[in-house]
């Protein structure tokens, strides 16, 4: 057991994210605006273009990739926590191209919304603070 926390359920938001907006920034903006400090989220919809990354475990760095084409958001799931006192959205996304082929990865800025429906569940009585982890090179939950 690496550590865990028990949370209570807070508010549940159903959100239509803005056409033409940046997906990651829009999620963060909504969370900040509504004072959501911890939460879990799900999004489906479509993007005009996408920017995602893959974490190279040996290099301990993110390798970015961009797709300049419309795609469906089959699944985008993530969480909202805090890093150095700032809101941090960590989300992963699976996208489908016109021919059904899928790509996916860690959601980056540069993903433009065509349409996006989000369910955001706020978590209470828990602090999802992140701290640097030497082993992985990632900012993981301090639990
Ligand atoms: Zn990630």
Short mmCIF file of C-alpha atoms and ligand atoms in Angstrom, two decimals:
data_model
loop_
_atom_site.label_atom_id
_atom_site.label_comp_id
_atom_site.label_asym_id
_atom_site.label_seq_id
_atom_site.Cartn_x
_atom_site.Cartn_y
_atom_site.Cartn_z
CA UNK A 1 0.00 0.00 0.00
CA UNK A 2 1.57 3.25 -1.16
CA UNK A 3 -0.78 5.51 0.74
CA UNK A 4 -4.34 6.60 0.47
CA UNK A 5 -6.83 9.17 1.64
CA UNK A 6 -10.54 8.97 2.26
CA UNK A 7 -12.57 11.77 0.74
CA UNK A 8 -16.17 12.90 0.88
CA UNK A 9 -18.20 13.86 -2.14
CA UNK A 10 -18.72 17.54 -2.79
CA UNK A 11 -20.56 19.25 -5.63
CA UNK A 12 -21.14 17.61 -9.00
CA UNK A 13 -20.87 20.01 -11.94
CA UNK A 14 -22.13 19.27 -15.44
CA UNK A 15 -20.31 21.61 -17.78
CA UNK A 16 -20.41 22.46 -21.47
CA UNK A 17 -16.88 23.64 -22.15
CA UNK A 18 -16.44 26.47 -24.69
CA UNK A 19 -16.15 25.84 -28.43
CA UNK A 20 -12.71 26.96 -29.56
CA UNK A 21 -11.29 26.96 -26.05
CA UNK A 22 -8.21 25.11 -24.90
CA UNK A 23 -9.36 21.89 -23.22
CA UNK A 24 -6.83 21.78 -20.37
CA UNK A 25 -7.08 25.53 -19.69
CA UNK A 26 -10.87 25.45 -19.75
CA UNK A 27 -11.02 22.64 -17.19
CA UNK A 28 -8.55 24.45 -14.96
CA UNK A 29 -10.35 27.77 -15.38
CA UNK A 30 -13.67 26.24 -14.35
CA UNK A 31 -12.13 24.57 -11.29
CA UNK A 32 -10.44 27.77 -10.16
CA UNK A 33 -13.57 29.85 -10.77
CA UNK A 34 -15.69 27.48 -8.67
CA UNK A 35 -13.11 26.92 -5.96
CA UNK A 36 -12.66 23.20 -6.63
CA UNK A 37 -9.37 22.25 -4.96
CA UNK A 38 -9.74 18.48 -5.30
CA UNK A 39 -11.82 16.54 -7.76
CA UNK A 40 -12.22 13.92 -10.42
CA UNK A 41 -13.42 14.58 -13.95
CA UNK A 42 -14.67 12.98 -17.14
CA UNK A 43 -15.05 14.57 -20.56
CA UNK A 44 -16.44 13.37 -23.89
CA UNK A 45 -16.83 15.38 -27.08
CA UNK A 46 -14.63 16.33 -29.98
CA UNK A 47 -11.50 18.36 -30.67
CA UNK A 48 -10.30 20.32 -33.69
CA UNK A 49 -6.68 19.46 -32.92
CA UNK A 50 -4.81 17.91 -30.04
CA UNK A 51 -1.58 18.01 -28.15
CA UNK A 52 -0.69 15.06 -25.95
CA UNK A 53 2.42 13.57 -24.44
CA UNK A 54 3.99 10.32 -23.35
CA UNK A 55 6.13 10.10 -20.23
CA UNK A 56 9.47 8.53 -21.04
CA UNK A 57 10.20 6.58 -17.85
CA UNK A 58 13.92 6.20 -18.56
CA UNK A 59 14.48 9.84 -19.54
CA UNK A 60 11.98 11.08 -16.95
CA UNK A 61 10.57 13.60 -19.35
CA UNK A 62 7.43 14.14 -21.41
CA UNK A 63 7.60 13.58 -25.16
CA UNK A 64 4.99 15.73 -26.91
CA UNK A 65 2.98 14.96 -29.99
CA UNK A 66 0.49 17.10 -31.91
CA UNK A 67 -2.36 16.08 -34.17
CA UNK A 68 -3.70 18.77 -36.49
CA UNK A 69 -7.02 17.14 -37.30
CA UNK A 70 -10.55 16.82 -35.91
CA UNK A 71 -10.99 13.84 -33.60
CA UNK A 72 -13.57 12.44 -31.18
CA UNK A 73 -12.84 12.48 -27.46
CA UNK A 74 -13.65 8.87 -26.63
CA UNK A 75 -12.56 9.33 -23.05
CA UNK A 76 -10.79 11.95 -21.04
CA UNK A 77 -10.40 11.31 -17.37
CA UNK A 78 -8.38 13.03 -14.74
CA UNK A 79 -8.16 14.74 -11.42
CA UNK A 80 -7.73 18.12 -9.87
CA UNK A 81 -5.14 18.65 -7.19
CA UNK A 82 -2.60 21.20 -6.03
CA UNK A 83 1.07 21.75 -6.81
CA UNK A 84 2.93 24.44 -4.87
CA UNK A 85 -0.36 26.08 -3.96
CA UNK A 86 -1.61 26.17 -7.56
CA UNK A 87 -4.48 24.23 -9.08
CA UNK A 88 -3.18 21.39 -11.21
CA UNK A 89 -5.33 19.42 -13.65
CA UNK A 90 -3.90 16.02 -14.53
CA UNK A 91 -5.84 14.40 -17.35
CA UNK A 92 -5.39 11.63 -19.90
CA UNK A 93 -7.25 11.43 -23.19
CA UNK A 94 -8.12 8.85 -25.83
CA UNK A 95 -8.98 10.29 -29.23
CA UNK A 96 -10.42 8.67 -32.35
CA UNK A 97 -9.58 9.71 -35.90
CA UNK A 98 -12.08 9.58 -38.78
CA UNK A 99 -11.02 6.03 -39.67
CA UNK A 100 -11.47 4.83 -36.09
CA UNK A 101 -7.80 4.69 -35.31
CA UNK A 102 -7.07 5.91 -31.78
CA UNK A 103 -4.28 7.87 -30.19
CA UNK A 104 -3.94 8.93 -26.62
CA UNK A 105 -1.77 10.23 -23.85
CA UNK A 106 -1.28 12.84 -21.19
CA UNK A 107 -3.39 15.89 -22.07
CA UNK A 108 -1.36 18.99 -22.87
CA UNK A 109 -2.20 22.60 -23.62
CA UNK A 110 -2.82 23.07 -27.32
CA UNK A 111 -5.90 20.85 -27.55
CA UNK A 112 -8.74 22.86 -29.06
CA UNK A 113 -12.33 22.07 -28.14
CA UNK A 114 -14.94 21.52 -30.83
CA UNK A 115 -17.43 20.39 -28.23
CA UNK A 116 -16.86 19.00 -24.76
CA UNK A 117 -19.18 17.82 -22.02
CA UNK A 118 -17.61 17.49 -18.62
CA UNK A 119 -18.77 15.97 -15.36
CA UNK A 120 -16.64 17.28 -12.52
CA UNK A 121 -17.03 15.77 -9.08
CA UNK A 122 -15.59 17.78 -6.24
CA UNK A 123 -13.89 15.91 -3.41
CA UNK A 124 -14.02 17.23 0.14
CA UNK A 125 -12.14 16.43 3.35
CA UNK A 126 -9.03 15.57 1.35
CA UNK A 127 -6.06 17.62 0.14
CA UNK A 128 -4.65 16.38 -3.16
CA UNK A 129 -1.30 18.09 -2.84
CA UNK A 130 1.45 16.96 -5.16
CA UNK A 131 5.15 16.72 -4.41
CA UNK A 132 8.18 15.70 -6.43
CA UNK A 133 8.93 11.97 -6.34
CA UNK A 134 12.58 11.04 -6.96
CA UNK A 135 11.81 7.48 -8.09
CA UNK A 136 9.50 8.42 -10.95
CA UNK A 137 10.49 12.02 -11.58
CA UNK A 138 6.80 12.94 -11.32
CA UNK A 139 4.83 15.20 -9.01
CA UNK A 140 2.72 12.63 -7.19
CA UNK A 141 0.03 12.91 -4.52
CA UNK A 142 1.39 13.29 -1.01
CA UNK A 143 -0.88 10.85 0.83
ZN1 LIG B 1 -0.24 12.05 -17.03
#
